[in-house]
Amino acid sequence: KEVINFERTAIVGIITQNQSEEKLNEYLDELEFLTFTAGGEVIKRFSQKMERPNPKTFVGTGKIDEINLFVKENNISTLIFDDELSPSQQKNISRIIDCKILDRTNLILDIFAQRAETSYARTQVELAQCQYLLPRLSGLWTHLERQKGGIGMRGPGETEIETDRRIVRDRISLLKDKIKTIDKQMSIQRSNRGAMVRVALVGYTNVGKSTLMNAIGKSDVFVENKLFATLDTTVRKVVIKNLPFLLSDTVGFIRKLPTQLVDSFKSTLDEVREADLLLHVVDISHPDFEDHIESVYQTLLEIKSNDK
């Protein structure tokens, strides 16, 4: 039996005016599940009451020192923040704490990268990662900061980062073109499906859309009790009481979904957009299912499919 080495992680969140302690705990539970999905084990949670996130280090200086001490003493390799960190926050925190600093977006992107099976899903994930990386490149070039100015030090300084930015930008435009081509193919595939009624399963991640799909469509979509087990859309023809229709299983939604992902997964969500009927799957045994319903509606609103 293979032994999986989970990375030792700690997670950090804050309690603000628009995020109560109860809400934060829900988010941190979800973040812990995300961490587990990505292959990490949460050793400790940190939270702090603040009016708004500290623009420099996200949490206050005292809290940062406390986290730093814990990270050193308990051999923590990754620190995950519940909200998206700005590039400067990420840079400042990495200067103080010597371990990997991730935020929710980064974590979700990582899970998506693990899950992407088809070249299409990989392209979408890579596009989202490049868009996330572009403003954060400077942090990767800290080894150039030691250069002092003055005599004999003038000339082309940090050009390496410029080259990198250009490479990433070129990559982004290349990936966008690639996705456009695949979108065209997909829309042709969709138009070839004729006049059958199309039903799309939508819902929060890990509520059982693929399980339902397998039960109704007698198909074998990958199912696992983890977040985002499904990335690629699966479409099956289903006949119920002599009524044939097409059922498609789509990627699940999540609260605080990074905007880069919504953009790059537009095409996966085209299935949702072109469906005649949306079947919203809700896991009513989950304590905050009402919240899940709300965030699914929110995402549907973003992709302009809330009128179905």
mmCIF file of N, CA, C and O in Angstrom, residues 13 33 38 50 58 80 96 109 128 132 145 150 179 192 199 201 212 259 275 282 288 308:
data_model
loop_
_atom_site.group_PDB
_atom_site.id
_atom_site.type_symbol
_atom_site.label_atom_id
_atom_site.label_comp_id
_atom_site.label_asym_id
_atom_site.label_seq_id
_atom_site.Cartn_x
_atom_site.Cartn_y
_atom_site.Cartn_z
ATOM 1 N N GLY A 13 -7.235 32.780 8.526
ATOM 2 C CA GLY A 13 -8.390 33.545 8.052
ATOM 3 C C GLY A 13 -8.639 34.697 8.992
ATOM 4 O O GLY A 13 -8.093 34.743 10.084
ATOM 5 N N PHE A 33 -10.733 21.245 3.673
ATOM 6 C CA PHE A 33 -11.090 20.187 2.723
ATOM 7 C C PHE A 33 -10.339 20.385 1.405
ATOM 8 O O PHE A 33 -9.851 19.427 0.802
ATOM 9 N N ALA A 38 -5.841 18.745 -2.078
ATOM 10 C CA ALA A 38 -4.584 19.047 -2.767
ATOM 11 C C ALA A 38 -3.421 18.217 -2.219
ATOM 12 O O ALA A 38 -2.345 18.213 -2.796
ATOM 13 N N MET A 50 -10.308 41.586 12.731
ATOM 14 C CA MET A 50 -9.774 42.843 12.195
ATOM 15 C C MET A 50 -10.887 43.587 11.484
ATOM 16 O O MET A 50 -11.856 42.975 11.034
ATOM 17 N N PHE A 58 -1.645 41.149 5.522
ATOM 18 C CA PHE A 58 -2.963 40.512 5.622
ATOM 19 C C PHE A 58 -3.450 40.392 7.064
ATOM 20 O O PHE A 58 -4.549 40.817 7.372
ATOM 21 N N ILE A 80 -1.466 28.614 4.247
ATOM 22 C CA ILE A 80 -2.515 28.937 3.274
ATOM 23 C C ILE A 80 -3.469 29.981 3.843
ATOM 24 O O ILE A 80 -4.008 29.813 4.940
ATOM 25 N N ILE A 96 8.986 37.393 5.879
ATOM 26 C CA ILE A 96 8.978 37.138 7.319
ATOM 27 C C ILE A 96 8.970 35.631 7.600
ATOM 28 O O ILE A 96 9.739 35.139 8.414
ATOM 29 N N LEU A 109 -6.282 26.534 -7.931
ATOM 30 C CA LEU A 109 -5.581 26.325 -9.198
ATOM 31 C C LEU A 109 -4.752 25.049 -9.146
ATOM 32 O O LEU A 109 -4.668 24.310 -10.122
ATOM 33 N N ALA A 128 -5.415 30.028 -16.604
ATOM 34 C CA ALA A 128 -5.752 30.654 -15.326
ATOM 35 C C ALA A 128 -4.496 30.845 -14.480
ATOM 36 O O ALA A 128 -4.323 31.872 -13.826
ATOM 37 N N TYR A 132 -2.801 34.351 -13.169
ATOM 38 C CA TYR A 132 -2.584 34.559 -11.738
ATOM 39 C C TYR A 132 -1.123 34.946 -11.485
ATOM 40 O O TYR A 132 -0.809 35.760 -10.635
ATOM 41 N N GLU A 145 17.474 41.400 -5.961
ATOM 42 C CA GLU A 145 17.301 42.620 -5.157
ATOM 43 C C GLU A 145 18.591 43.020 -4.449
ATOM 44 O O GLU A 145 18.700 44.115 -3.962
ATOM 45 N N GLY A 150 24.894 52.568 -7.767
ATOM 46 C CA GLY A 150 26.176 53.268 -7.621
ATOM 47 C C GLY A 150 27.146 52.932 -8.740
ATOM 48 O O GLY A 150 26.793 52.331 -9.738
ATOM 49 N N ILE A 179 -7.660 27.958 -26.908
ATOM 50 C CA ILE A 179 -8.989 27.743 -26.336
ATOM 51 C C ILE A 179 -10.077 28.166 -27.329
ATOM 52 O O ILE A 179 -11.096 27.505 -27.454
ATOM 53 N N ASN A 192 -24.176 19.675 -33.620
ATOM 54 C CA ASN A 192 -24.443 18.390 -34.263
ATOM 55 C C ASN A 192 -25.361 17.499 -33.440
ATOM 56 O O ASN A 192 -25.792 16.457 -33.911
ATOM 57 N N VAL A 199 -30.061 18.866 -20.779
ATOM 58 C CA VAL A 199 -30.156 19.137 -19.349
ATOM 59 C C VAL A 199 -28.736 19.212 -18.791
ATOM 60 O O VAL A 199 -27.927 18.335 -19.065
ATOM 61 N N LEU A 201 -26.370 19.494 -15.287
ATOM 62 C CA LEU A 201 -26.358 19.435 -13.824
ATOM 63 C C LEU A 201 -25.470 20.559 -13.322
ATOM 64 O O LEU A 201 -24.325 20.671 -13.728
ATOM 65 N N LEU A 212 -24.974 11.391 -9.375
ATOM 66 C CA LEU A 212 -26.323 11.419 -9.945
ATOM 67 C C LEU A 212 -26.263 11.081 -11.426
ATOM 68 O O LEU A 212 -27.065 10.306 -11.949
ATOM 69 N N THR A 259 -11.696 34.816 -10.067
ATOM 70 C CA THR A 259 -12.237 35.296 -11.346
ATOM 71 C C THR A 259 -11.484 34.722 -12.540
ATOM 72 O O THR A 259 -12.081 34.456 -13.566
ATOM 73 N N ALA A 275 -27.759 24.891 -22.252
ATOM 74 C CA ALA A 275 -28.723 23.879 -21.831
ATOM 75 C C ALA A 275 -30.132 24.455 -21.853
ATOM 76 O O ALA A 275 -30.333 25.655 -21.695
ATOM 77 N N VAL A 282 -28.388 19.897 -4.880
ATOM 78 C CA VAL A 282 -28.023 20.469 -3.584
ATOM 79 C C VAL A 282 -27.859 19.341 -2.567
ATOM 80 O O VAL A 282 -28.677 18.431 -2.522
ATOM 81 N N ASP A 288 -24.342 24.246 5.685
ATOM 82 C CA ASP A 288 -24.616 25.551 5.066
ATOM 83 C C ASP A 288 -25.001 25.424 3.594
ATOM 84 O O ASP A 288 -24.457 26.089 2.737
ATOM 85 N N LYS A 308 -32.606 30.710 -16.627
ATOM 86 C CA LYS A 308 -33.156 29.406 -17.037
ATOM 87 C C LYS A 308 -34.048 28.835 -15.953
ATOM 88 O O LYS A 308 -33.822 29.088 -14.776
#
